[in-house]
Amino acid sequence: MPWRGLVKTRVAMDKTAIERAIARIAHEILERNKGTEKLVLLGIPTRGYHLALRLQKKIEEIEKVTVPSGAVDATLYRDDLGIKKTQPSLKKMEIPISIDGKVIVMVDDVLYTGRTIRAAMNALMDFGRPLAIKLAVLVDRGHRELPIKADYIGKNIPTSAKEGVKLHLEEVDGVNEVVVTEED
């Protein structure tokens, strides 16, 4: 795979691969949940939120039903707030309906240590008692620090600790791709 720029960068998923992964995840969600009843999609801002909206649209194309979707901001629940040099800014928190008794599919871009997911689950619990919480990620890069496992994965991309994985989405970055970077 070719590298580009001063920092070594390679494209691991292009626009087509991302679209295929979203379609596959949408079908898997529908199959495992036997449809859309009780289903709520909540994305972790910023890119997880946009992925949740894409999943919502794909599920609507398939089932002709609009699944409630929104965002769950994990910022204030992170375990690294006290050690960060800059104060984090709050992002979007939008939970459209009661989550009591619902199957929540949390959506994030890249699963790495599991700490963001743990924080998002803690935030979510302040809003009610879901029937279940499932996790959908576009990329699982490994290196977990907590016992967190995704239920729906677009692509596994094994990485080293020196590498970074970044999702670029048209809605935020003007392009759709997953890139892996490595500093010299």
Short mmCIF file of C-alpha atoms in Angstrom, two decimals:
data_model
loop_
_atom_site.label_atom_id
_atom_site.label_comp_id
_atom_site.label_asym_id
_atom_site.label_seq_id
_atom_site.Cartn_x
_atom_site.Cartn_y
_atom_site.Cartn_z
CA MET A 1 0.00 0.00 0.00
CA PRO A 2 1.46 3.37 -0.97
CA TRP A 3 2.41 5.97 1.64
CA ARG A 4 2.03 9.70 0.98
CA GLY A 5 3.38 12.96 2.48
CA LEU A 6 5.91 13.51 5.28
CA VAL A 7 3.90 11.40 7.63
CA LYS A 8 3.41 7.99 6.06
CA THR A 9 -0.26 7.73 5.12
CA ARG A 10 -2.21 5.04 3.31
CA VAL A 11 -5.87 4.83 2.42
CA ALA A 12 -7.36 1.73 4.06
CA MET A 13 -10.95 2.34 2.90
CA ASP A 14 -12.19 4.53 0.07
CA LYS A 15 -15.68 5.95 -0.46
CA THR A 16 -17.01 2.73 -2.02
CA ALA A 17 -15.62 0.54 0.77
CA ILE A 18 -17.19 2.81 3.39
CA GLU A 19 -20.58 2.68 1.64
CA ARG A 20 -20.41 -1.12 1.41
CA ALA A 21 -19.49 -1.40 5.09
CA ILE A 22 -22.42 0.83 6.11
CA ALA A 23 -24.81 -1.25 3.99
CA ARG A 24 -23.48 -4.48 5.53
CA ILE A 25 -23.75 -3.12 9.08
CA ALA A 26 -27.32 -1.93 8.41
CA HIS A 27 -28.32 -5.40 7.20
CA GLU A 28 -26.64 -7.06 10.19
CA ILE A 29 -28.45 -4.74 12.62
CA LEU A 30 -31.78 -5.56 11.00
CA GLU A 31 -31.10 -9.31 10.96
CA ARG A 32 -29.94 -9.57 14.57
CA ASN A 33 -32.76 -7.37 15.87
CA LYS A 34 -35.42 -8.93 13.62
CA GLY A 35 -36.34 -5.52 12.21
CA THR A 36 -36.52 -2.03 13.62
CA GLU A 37 -38.85 -2.38 16.61
CA LYS A 38 -37.30 -0.88 19.77
CA LEU A 39 -34.19 0.19 17.80
CA VAL A 40 -32.46 3.56 18.40
CA LEU A 41 -29.21 4.68 16.73
CA LEU A 42 -26.97 7.02 18.75
CA GLY A 43 -23.72 8.26 17.26
CA ILE A 44 -20.73 9.49 19.22
CA PRO A 45 -19.83 12.94 17.87
CA THR A 46 -18.38 13.93 15.59
CA ARG A 47 -17.99 11.24 12.94
CA GLY A 48 -19.93 8.55 14.81
CA TYR A 49 -22.96 10.83 14.68
CA HIS A 50 -22.70 11.17 10.91
CA LEU A 51 -22.24 7.41 10.56
CA ALA A 52 -25.41 6.90 12.63
CA LEU A 53 -27.30 9.18 10.24
CA ARG A 54 -25.96 7.20 7.28
CA LEU A 55 -27.05 3.95 8.93
CA GLN A 56 -30.47 5.45 9.61
CA LYS A 57 -30.80 6.38 5.93
CA LYS A 58 -29.68 2.91 4.76
CA ILE A 59 -32.09 1.16 7.15
CA GLU A 60 -34.89 3.42 5.90
CA GLU A 61 -34.06 2.44 2.29
CA ILE A 62 -34.22 -1.25 3.24
CA GLU A 63 -37.19 -1.33 5.65
CA LYS A 64 -39.13 1.84 4.70
CA VAL A 65 -39.08 2.77 8.42
CA THR A 66 -37.26 5.68 10.02
CA VAL A 67 -35.32 4.54 13.08
CA PRO A 68 -34.89 7.25 15.75
CA SER A 69 -31.32 8.53 15.78
CA GLY A 70 -29.32 11.07 17.70
CA ALA A 71 -26.03 11.69 19.47
CA VAL A 72 -24.49 10.85 22.82
CA ASP A 73 -21.62 13.09 23.93
CA ALA A 74 -19.14 11.26 26.14
CA THR A 75 -16.92 14.29 26.82
CA LEU A 76 -17.84 14.88 30.47
CA TYR A 77 -17.64 11.16 31.27
CA ARG A 78 -14.08 10.60 30.03
CA ASP A 79 -11.49 9.33 32.49
CA ASP A 80 -8.77 11.60 31.11
CA LEU A 81 -10.39 14.99 31.82
CA GLY A 82 -8.00 15.77 34.67
CA ILE A 83 -4.85 14.94 32.72
CA LYS A 84 -5.61 16.81 29.50
CA LYS A 85 -3.81 20.11 29.04
CA THR A 86 -6.75 21.77 27.32
CA GLN A 87 -10.36 21.68 28.36
CA PRO A 88 -12.42 19.59 25.96
CA SER A 89 -15.37 21.23 24.26
CA LEU A 90 -18.82 19.75 24.58
CA LYS A 91 -20.25 18.23 21.46
CA LYS A 92 -23.75 17.20 20.47
CA MET A 93 -26.11 15.46 22.91
CA GLU A 94 -29.38 14.58 21.22
CA ILE A 95 -31.47 11.67 22.46
CA PRO A 96 -34.73 11.89 20.47
CA ILE A 97 -36.92 9.53 22.53
CA SER A 98 -36.92 7.71 25.84
CA ILE A 99 -34.31 4.97 25.80
CA ASP A 100 -36.10 2.90 28.44
CA GLY A 101 -36.64 -0.61 27.08
CA LYS A 102 -34.97 0.22 23.75
CA VAL A 103 -32.13 -1.50 21.95
CA ILE A 104 -29.51 1.21 21.58
CA VAL A 105 -26.95 0.87 18.83
CA MET A 106 -24.11 3.23 19.67
CA VAL A 107 -22.15 4.18 16.57
CA ASP A 108 -18.52 5.31 16.48
CA ASP A 109 -15.90 5.71 13.81
CA VAL A 110 -12.81 3.93 15.14
CA LEU A 111 -12.69 1.53 18.09
CA TYR A 112 -9.29 1.65 19.78
CA THR A 113 -8.83 1.45 23.58
CA GLY A 114 -12.53 1.27 24.44
CA ARG A 115 -12.41 4.29 26.76
CA THR A 116 -14.66 6.51 24.63
CA ILE A 117 -17.27 3.75 24.44
CA ARG A 118 -17.18 3.25 28.21
CA ALA A 119 -17.66 6.99 28.71
CA ALA A 120 -20.54 7.05 26.20
CA MET A 121 -22.26 4.15 28.00
CA ASN A 122 -21.94 6.01 31.30
CA ALA A 123 -23.45 9.13 29.70
CA LEU A 124 -26.27 7.11 28.19
CA MET A 125 -27.24 5.57 31.53
CA ASP A 126 -28.11 9.06 32.82
CA PHE A 127 -30.99 9.07 30.32
CA GLY A 128 -32.67 5.80 31.21
CA ARG A 129 -32.44 2.05 31.23
CA PRO A 130 -32.13 0.54 27.77
CA LEU A 131 -33.02 -3.08 27.06
CA ALA A 132 -29.57 -3.52 25.50
CA ILE A 133 -26.64 -1.46 24.25
CA LYS A 134 -24.92 -2.66 21.10
CA LEU A 135 -21.86 -1.13 19.41
CA ALA A 136 -21.35 -0.48 15.71
CA VAL A 137 -18.00 0.82 14.47
CA LEU A 138 -16.69 1.45 11.00
CA VAL A 139 -13.15 0.40 11.99
CA ASP A 140 -11.82 -1.81 14.77
CA ARG A 141 -8.07 -1.27 15.05
CA GLY A 142 -7.41 -3.40 18.13
CA HIS A 143 -5.32 -2.42 21.20
CA ARG A 144 -8.17 -2.52 23.73
CA GLU A 145 -7.51 -1.32 27.27
CA LEU A 146 -11.02 -2.15 28.48
CA PRO A 147 -13.19 -5.23 27.86
CA ILE A 148 -15.21 -3.57 25.07
CA LYS A 149 -16.16 -5.46 21.91
CA ALA A 150 -18.05 -4.19 18.87
CA ASP A 151 -21.18 -6.05 17.78
CA TYR A 152 -21.06 -4.67 14.23
CA ILE A 153 -17.75 -3.92 12.49
CA GLY A 154 -17.22 -2.41 9.07
CA LYS A 155 -13.58 -3.48 8.84
CA ASN A 156 -10.85 -4.78 11.12
CA ILE A 157 -7.61 -2.89 10.49
CA PRO A 158 -4.77 -4.27 12.62
CA THR A 159 -2.35 -1.51 13.58
CA SER A 160 0.78 -0.95 15.56
CA ALA A 161 0.92 1.45 18.50
CA LYS A 162 2.86 3.90 16.28
CA GLU A 163 0.03 4.11 13.76
CA GLY A 164 -3.10 6.21 13.81
CA VAL A 165 -6.42 5.55 12.08
CA LYS A 166 -8.63 8.43 11.00
CA LEU A 167 -12.01 8.45 9.29
CA HIS A 168 -12.67 11.38 6.99
CA LEU A 169 -16.31 11.97 6.10
CA GLU A 170 -17.70 14.27 3.46
CA GLU A 171 -20.02 15.93 5.99
CA VAL A 172 -17.04 17.04 8.11
CA ASP A 173 -13.88 16.74 6.01
CA GLY A 174 -15.07 16.97 2.40
CA VAL A 175 -13.88 13.45 1.53
CA ASN A 176 -14.85 9.86 2.42
CA GLU A 177 -11.89 7.68 3.38
CA VAL A 178 -10.19 5.85 6.22
CA VAL A 179 -6.48 6.57 6.43
CA VAL A 180 -3.74 4.90 8.44
CA THR A 181 -0.83 7.13 9.37
CA GLU A 182 2.61 6.33 10.75
CA GLU A 183 5.13 8.87 11.95
CA ASP A 184 8.79 8.29 11.16
#
